Each structure stands twice: as structure tokens, then as C-alpha cells.
Amino acid sequence: PGATARCTRCLSVQYCDRKCQEAHWSYHKVLCKQANGTKVVTTSDLSGKVGLNNLGNTCFMNSALQSLSHATPLARHFLSNQFQADVNSSNPLGTGGKLALTYDALMKELWMRNKGPSFSPTALKRAVAMFAPRFAGCLQHDAQEFLAYLLDGLHEDLNRIRKAPYVEMPDVTDGQNMAIAGAEAWDAHKRRNDSLVMDTFYGQFQS
């Protein structure tokens, strides 16, 4: 669903757009060469269905990664390689882009893998541990907590703000319109934070 491009050589793979197709070519060309000139084959049937092997008690991590890999805006951002323009290697709050690049490799394995029903996300786990050392071991953790740290790390690695200005958060006064106060607070936050991760997953709650 939503496919707008297709490999014209083997007719076996559909893509969300042309950029996604170009990004997939290095993975697809082997399968394409085998299929071209013979019978038309279906897709590998593995796109988005590849499993993740447990690395100890890491089912919490695997479930979070599988869920996040199906978040369409973020998935397209990585599979089309558009994320590369956003990588912020100088952000002291991030990992120098290492987490984003490792997550990109994970996404390619989950969506473009042509063989094997599963693989071990060792590199991604190591990259997350650099940002959040509590996940360095193989013990059980909370999936929601892991997901929060992962999204925060991806946001910092993809933050489009290269030189964050000093921003004084506005105070909320008694009787102030909450819609206006919320908009002012969000605007102040956006001056230091701007990424597709924030656009897709972040929001505000009124306490």
C-alpha cells in the first residue's frame, strides 16, 4: 500500500518512492540479477517481517525496535536515506551520529534483507549503550523506558539545530490562556530542538 515506484527489471519489488528505490538498490541488485530474464518472483516476503534474536534477556528491546520500525514517517526517512542530511555529528547531547547510522543499518536489515528470517541487533544495542549505559548488559529492562531513550538519542543525532541558542522558558501566570502558554512553550522548545523524531513522536500534556 502506498507504493509509487517499482523495479522495472524484475518487477518483483515495489517502493514508497524513487528515493526509497535508489536507497534499496545495493541490497536488491543481487536478487534482481537472479530474477531478471527468468520468472517473475515475488518480494522476499521478509520486508518488515524479519525477526530479532535475543541477546540475553533483550526481548524488551526487540519488541520496542519492531514497533518503532513500523512507524511510517521515521521508516521512510531512513529507508530513503533522507535522514543523512539531518545527521548532527557535533551535538554534544547525542552520539555523534553513531546511533542514527546504526539504526539505519538495522532498518535496512528489517526491510531490505533478502535472506534469513532473523538477525542479531548487536551493533544497535552497543550504540544505545553509549548513549544510555544502563542498557549495556543483557538484563531485562522496561520496553517503554528503552524506547524513550532510543527516541531521545535519535532526536539528538538528527537535531537540525546546529547551534542551539539560549532560550529562557516563559513562565505561566495565573489566569493565562493555556493555549497561548502552550504555544509559547512549544515555540521556545523548537528553537533548540528540531527533528523528524520530535515532529512525529513529541507533544505536550497539560498538568
mmCIF file of C-alpha atoms in Angstrom:
data_model
loop_
_atom_site.group_PDB
_atom_site.id
_atom_site.type_symbol
_atom_site.label_atom_id
_atom_site.label_comp_id
_atom_site.label_asym_id
_atom_site.label_seq_id
_atom_site.Cartn_x
_atom_site.Cartn_y
_atom_site.Cartn_z
ATOM 1 C CA PRO A 1 0.000 0.000 0.000
ATOM 2 C CA GLY A 2 1.216 3.473 -0.875
ATOM 3 C CA ALA A 3 3.802 2.185 -3.399
ATOM 4 C CA THR A 4 4.617 4.662 -6.179
ATOM 5 C CA ALA A 5 7.688 3.022 -7.749
ATOM 6 C CA ARG A 6 8.644 -0.467 -8.916
ATOM 7 C CA CYS A 7 11.770 -2.209 -10.148
ATOM 8 C CA THR A 8 11.324 -2.307 -13.926
ATOM 9 C CA ARG A 9 13.919 -5.058 -14.392
ATOM 10 C CA CYS A 10 12.437 -7.852 -12.288
ATOM 11 C CA LEU A 11 9.026 -6.361 -11.416
ATOM 12 C CA SER A 12 9.305 -8.050 -8.025
ATOM 13 C CA VAL A 13 9.703 -5.134 -5.608
ATOM 14 C CA GLN A 14 7.600 -2.039 -5.022
ATOM 15 C CA TYR A 15 8.756 1.121 -3.242
ATOM 16 C CA CYS A 16 7.185 4.058 -1.465
ATOM 17 C CA ASP A 17 9.008 6.474 -3.787
ATOM 18 C CA ARG A 18 12.001 6.840 -6.122
ATOM 19 C CA LYS A 19 14.438 7.758 -3.357
ATOM 20 C CA CYS A 20 13.485 4.646 -1.424
ATOM 21 C CA GLN A 21 14.121 2.572 -4.541
ATOM 22 C CA GLU A 22 17.549 4.129 -5.083
ATOM 23 C CA ALA A 23 18.484 3.513 -1.454
ATOM 24 C CA HIS A 24 17.488 -0.151 -1.755
ATOM 25 C CA TRP A 25 19.398 -0.859 -4.979
ATOM 26 C CA SER A 26 22.632 -2.015 -3.322
ATOM 27 C CA TYR A 27 20.622 -4.664 -1.476
ATOM 28 C CA HIS A 28 18.240 -5.542 -4.298
ATOM 29 C CA LYS A 29 20.631 -5.833 -7.252
ATOM 30 C CA VAL A 30 21.702 -9.402 -6.395
ATOM 31 C CA LEU A 31 18.106 -10.620 -6.215
ATOM 32 C CA CYS A 32 17.230 -8.535 -9.271
ATOM 33 C CA LYS A 33 20.021 -10.107 -11.333
ATOM 34 C CA GLN A 34 18.820 -13.579 -10.401
ATOM 35 C CA ALA A 35 15.204 -12.771 -11.217
ATOM 36 C CA ASN A 36 15.806 -10.798 -14.427
ATOM 37 C CA GLY A 37 15.386 -12.906 -17.537
ATOM 38 C CA THR A 38 13.765 -15.763 -15.645
ATOM 39 C CA LYS A 39 10.423 -15.990 -13.984
ATOM 40 C CA VAL A 40 8.967 -13.017 -12.163
ATOM 41 C CA VAL A 41 9.442 -13.576 -8.455
ATOM 42 C CA THR A 42 7.542 -12.102 -5.579
ATOM 43 C CA THR A 43 9.240 -9.988 -2.973
ATOM 44 C CA SER A 44 11.291 -11.791 -0.381
ATOM 45 C CA ASP A 45 8.240 -11.715 1.899
ATOM 46 C CA LEU A 46 10.640 -10.572 4.605
ATOM 47 C CA SER A 47 10.104 -6.815 4.312
ATOM 48 C CA GLY A 48 9.151 -5.667 7.778
ATOM 49 C CA LYS A 49 8.845 -9.281 8.943
ATOM 50 C CA VAL A 50 12.453 -10.054 9.875
ATOM 51 C CA GLY A 51 12.894 -11.216 13.448
ATOM 52 C CA LEU A 52 15.425 -10.033 16.031
ATOM 53 C CA ASN A 53 17.433 -12.557 18.028
ATOM 54 C CA ASN A 54 17.543 -12.171 21.797
ATOM 55 C CA LEU A 55 20.902 -11.112 23.236
ATOM 56 C CA GLY A 56 20.311 -12.453 26.708
ATOM 57 C CA ASN A 57 17.065 -11.036 28.109
ATOM 58 C CA THR A 58 16.574 -8.386 25.424
ATOM 59 C CA CYS A 59 13.017 -9.161 24.363
ATOM 60 C CA PHE A 60 12.100 -5.719 25.774
ATOM 61 C CA MET A 61 14.486 -4.118 23.263
ATOM 62 C CA ASN A 62 13.387 -6.262 20.333
ATOM 63 C CA SER A 63 9.696 -5.514 20.843
ATOM 64 C CA ALA A 64 10.402 -1.775 21.007
ATOM 65 C CA LEU A 65 12.575 -1.893 17.880
ATOM 66 C CA GLN A 66 9.994 -3.868 15.927
ATOM 67 C CA SER A 67 7.253 -1.426 16.882
ATOM 68 C CA LEU A 68 9.341 1.622 16.010
ATOM 69 C CA SER A 69 10.417 0.127 12.673
ATOM 70 C CA HIS A 70 6.776 0.255 11.550
ATOM 71 C CA ALA A 71 6.306 3.949 12.342
ATOM 72 C CA THR A 72 5.853 5.085 8.740
ATOM 73 C CA PRO A 73 7.325 8.638 8.819
ATOM 74 C CA LEU A 74 10.534 7.530 10.554
ATOM 75 C CA ALA A 75 10.838 4.351 8.485
ATOM 76 C CA ARG A 76 10.601 6.281 5.209
ATOM 77 C CA HIS A 77 13.073 8.853 6.487
ATOM 78 C CA PHE A 78 15.705 6.138 6.974
ATOM 79 C CA LEU A 79 14.891 3.773 4.106
ATOM 80 C CA SER A 80 15.059 6.656 1.597
ATOM 81 C CA ASN A 81 18.347 7.893 3.160
ATOM 82 C CA GLN A 82 16.808 11.329 3.702
ATOM 83 C CA PHE A 83 17.988 11.132 7.313
ATOM 84 C CA GLN A 84 21.597 11.610 6.163
ATOM 85 C CA ALA A 85 21.027 15.333 5.619
ATOM 86 C CA ASP A 86 19.942 15.675 9.264
ATOM 87 C CA VAL A 87 22.770 13.778 10.991
ATOM 88 C CA ASN A 88 24.228 16.102 13.632
ATOM 89 C CA SER A 89 27.707 14.834 14.457
ATOM 90 C CA SER A 90 28.571 17.898 16.568
ATOM 91 C CA ASN A 91 25.687 17.730 19.035
ATOM 92 C CA PRO A 92 27.207 17.092 22.499
ATOM 93 C CA LEU A 93 23.881 15.652 23.676
ATOM 94 C CA GLY A 94 23.920 12.932 21.015
ATOM 95 C CA THR A 95 26.274 10.153 19.940
ATOM 96 C CA GLY A 96 27.948 11.985 17.085
ATOM 97 C CA GLY A 97 25.568 10.348 14.631
ATOM 98 C CA LYS A 98 26.612 6.795 15.571
ATOM 99 C CA LEU A 99 23.185 5.823 16.900
ATOM 100 C CA ALA A 100 21.392 7.180 13.826
ATOM 101 C CA LEU A 101 23.746 5.357 11.446
ATOM 102 C CA THR A 102 23.420 2.116 13.384
ATOM 103 C CA TYR A 103 19.635 2.441 13.440
ATOM 104 C CA ASP A 104 19.748 2.976 9.679
ATOM 105 C CA ALA A 105 21.628 -0.322 9.286
ATOM 106 C CA LEU A 106 19.004 -2.013 11.468
ATOM 107 C CA MET A 107 16.189 -0.643 9.308
ATOM 108 C CA LYS A 108 17.880 -1.892 6.137
ATOM 109 C CA GLU A 109 18.120 -5.358 7.681
ATOM 110 C CA LEU A 110 14.475 -5.350 8.765
ATOM 111 C CA TRP A 111 13.071 -4.077 5.465
ATOM 112 C CA MET A 112 15.598 -4.987 2.763
ATOM 113 C CA ARG A 113 17.059 -8.279 3.937
ATOM 114 C CA ASN A 114 16.983 -10.941 1.195
ATOM 115 C CA LYS A 115 17.975 -13.963 3.258
ATOM 116 C CA GLY A 116 17.491 -15.301 6.748
ATOM 117 C CA PRO A 117 14.373 -14.835 8.881
ATOM 118 C CA SER A 118 16.206 -13.072 11.721
ATOM 119 C CA PHE A 119 19.426 -11.411 12.808
ATOM 120 C CA SER A 120 21.083 -10.142 15.985
ATOM 121 C CA PRO A 121 20.872 -6.366 16.655
ATOM 122 C CA THR A 122 24.249 -6.339 18.409
ATOM 123 C CA ALA A 123 25.524 -3.115 16.857
ATOM 124 C CA LEU A 124 22.341 -1.205 17.714
ATOM 125 C CA LYS A 125 22.432 -2.422 21.300
ATOM 126 C CA ARG A 126 26.043 -1.279 21.602
ATOM 127 C CA ALA A 127 25.206 2.143 20.160
ATOM 128 C CA VAL A 128 22.295 2.595 22.579
ATOM 129 C CA ALA A 129 24.558 1.652 25.494
ATOM 130 C CA MET A 130 26.899 4.514 24.523
ATOM 131 C CA PHE A 131 24.005 6.925 24.976
ATOM 132 C CA ALA A 132 22.340 5.121 27.892
ATOM 133 C CA PRO A 133 24.861 2.901 29.768
ATOM 134 C CA ARG A 134 22.126 1.253 31.833
ATOM 135 C CA PHE A 135 21.327 -0.857 28.742
ATOM 136 C CA ALA A 136 24.906 -2.112 28.344
ATOM 137 C CA GLY A 137 24.283 -5.541 29.895
ATOM 138 C CA CYS A 138 21.942 -8.335 28.943
ATOM 139 C CA LEU A 139 19.464 -7.915 31.777
ATOM 140 C CA GLN A 140 15.746 -7.313 31.440
ATOM 141 C CA HIS A 141 14.545 -3.687 31.299
ATOM 142 C CA ASP A 142 11.324 -1.824 30.686
ATOM 143 C CA ALA A 143 10.442 -1.602 26.978
ATOM 144 C CA GLN A 144 8.875 1.854 27.293
ATOM 145 C CA GLU A 145 11.952 3.165 29.091
ATOM 146 C CA PHE A 146 14.229 1.754 26.398
ATOM 147 C CA LEU A 147 12.065 3.260 23.658
ATOM 148 C CA ALA A 148 12.169 6.671 25.352
ATOM 149 C CA TYR A 149 15.978 6.606 25.495
ATOM 150 C CA LEU A 150 16.213 5.413 21.884
ATOM 151 C CA LEU A 151 13.923 8.148 20.584
ATOM 152 C CA ASP A 152 15.785 10.770 22.604
ATOM 153 C CA GLY A 153 19.106 9.557 21.204
ATOM 154 C CA LEU A 154 17.810 9.531 17.626
ATOM 155 C CA HIS A 155 16.371 13.003 18.113
ATOM 156 C CA GLU A 156 19.704 14.394 19.287
ATOM 157 C CA ASP A 157 21.591 12.697 16.434
ATOM 158 C CA LEU A 158 19.099 14.102 13.908
ATOM 159 C CA ASN A 159 18.608 17.518 15.504
ATOM 160 C CA ARG A 160 18.637 20.079 12.687
ATOM 161 C CA ILE A 161 19.621 22.847 15.118
ATOM 162 C CA ARG A 162 23.394 23.029 14.807
ATOM 163 C CA LYS A 163 23.977 25.939 17.192
ATOM 164 C CA ALA A 164 21.299 25.920 19.845
ATOM 165 C CA PRO A 165 20.572 29.436 21.146
ATOM 166 C CA TYR A 166 19.999 30.245 24.788
ATOM 167 C CA VAL A 167 16.255 30.180 25.360
ATOM 168 C CA GLU A 168 14.509 31.332 28.509
ATOM 169 C CA MET A 169 11.375 29.293 29.030
ATOM 170 C CA PRO A 170 8.347 31.543 29.549
ATOM 171 C CA ASP A 171 6.563 31.406 32.902
ATOM 172 C CA VAL A 172 2.899 30.571 33.092
ATOM 173 C CA THR A 173 0.958 33.121 35.101
ATOM 174 C CA ASP A 174 -2.328 32.664 36.905
ATOM 175 C CA GLY A 175 -5.270 33.168 34.608
ATOM 176 C CA GLN A 176 -3.174 32.935 31.451
ATOM 177 C CA ASN A 177 -4.783 31.275 28.443
ATOM 178 C CA MET A 178 -3.388 27.718 28.405
ATOM 179 C CA ALA A 179 -3.465 27.504 24.611
ATOM 180 C CA ILE A 180 -1.282 30.595 24.349
ATOM 181 C CA ALA A 181 1.032 29.435 27.147
ATOM 182 C CA GLY A 182 1.398 26.043 25.476
ATOM 183 C CA ALA A 183 2.183 27.577 22.103
ATOM 184 C CA GLU A 184 4.827 29.851 23.633
ATOM 185 C CA ALA A 185 6.453 26.952 25.479
ATOM 186 C CA TRP A 186 6.459 24.784 22.354
ATOM 187 C CA ASP A 187 7.942 27.593 20.271
ATOM 188 C CA ALA A 188 10.725 28.039 22.823
ATOM 189 C CA HIS A 189 11.401 24.292 22.791
ATOM 190 C CA LYS A 190 11.501 24.213 18.970
ATOM 191 C CA ARG A 191 14.200 26.871 18.886
ATOM 192 C CA ARG A 192 16.619 24.299 20.345
ATOM 193 C CA ASN A 193 15.038 21.081 19.082
ATOM 194 C CA ASP A 194 14.008 20.286 15.528
ATOM 195 C CA SER A 195 13.968 16.758 14.122
ATOM 196 C CA LEU A 196 11.624 14.346 12.403
ATOM 197 C CA VAL A 197 11.631 12.326 15.624
ATOM 198 C CA MET A 198 10.257 15.298 17.521
ATOM 199 C CA ASP A 199 7.772 16.114 14.754
ATOM 200 C CA THR A 200 6.439 12.552 14.855
ATOM 201 C CA PHE A 201 6.606 11.444 18.487
ATOM 202 C CA TYR A 202 6.786 14.509 20.749
ATOM 203 C CA GLY A 203 3.909 16.543 22.114
ATOM 204 C CA GLN A 204 2.574 18.413 25.122
ATOM 205 C CA PHE A 205 0.497 17.485 28.133
ATOM 206 C CA GLN A 206 -1.293 19.894 30.434
ATOM 207 C CA SER A 207 -0.851 19.087 34.096
#
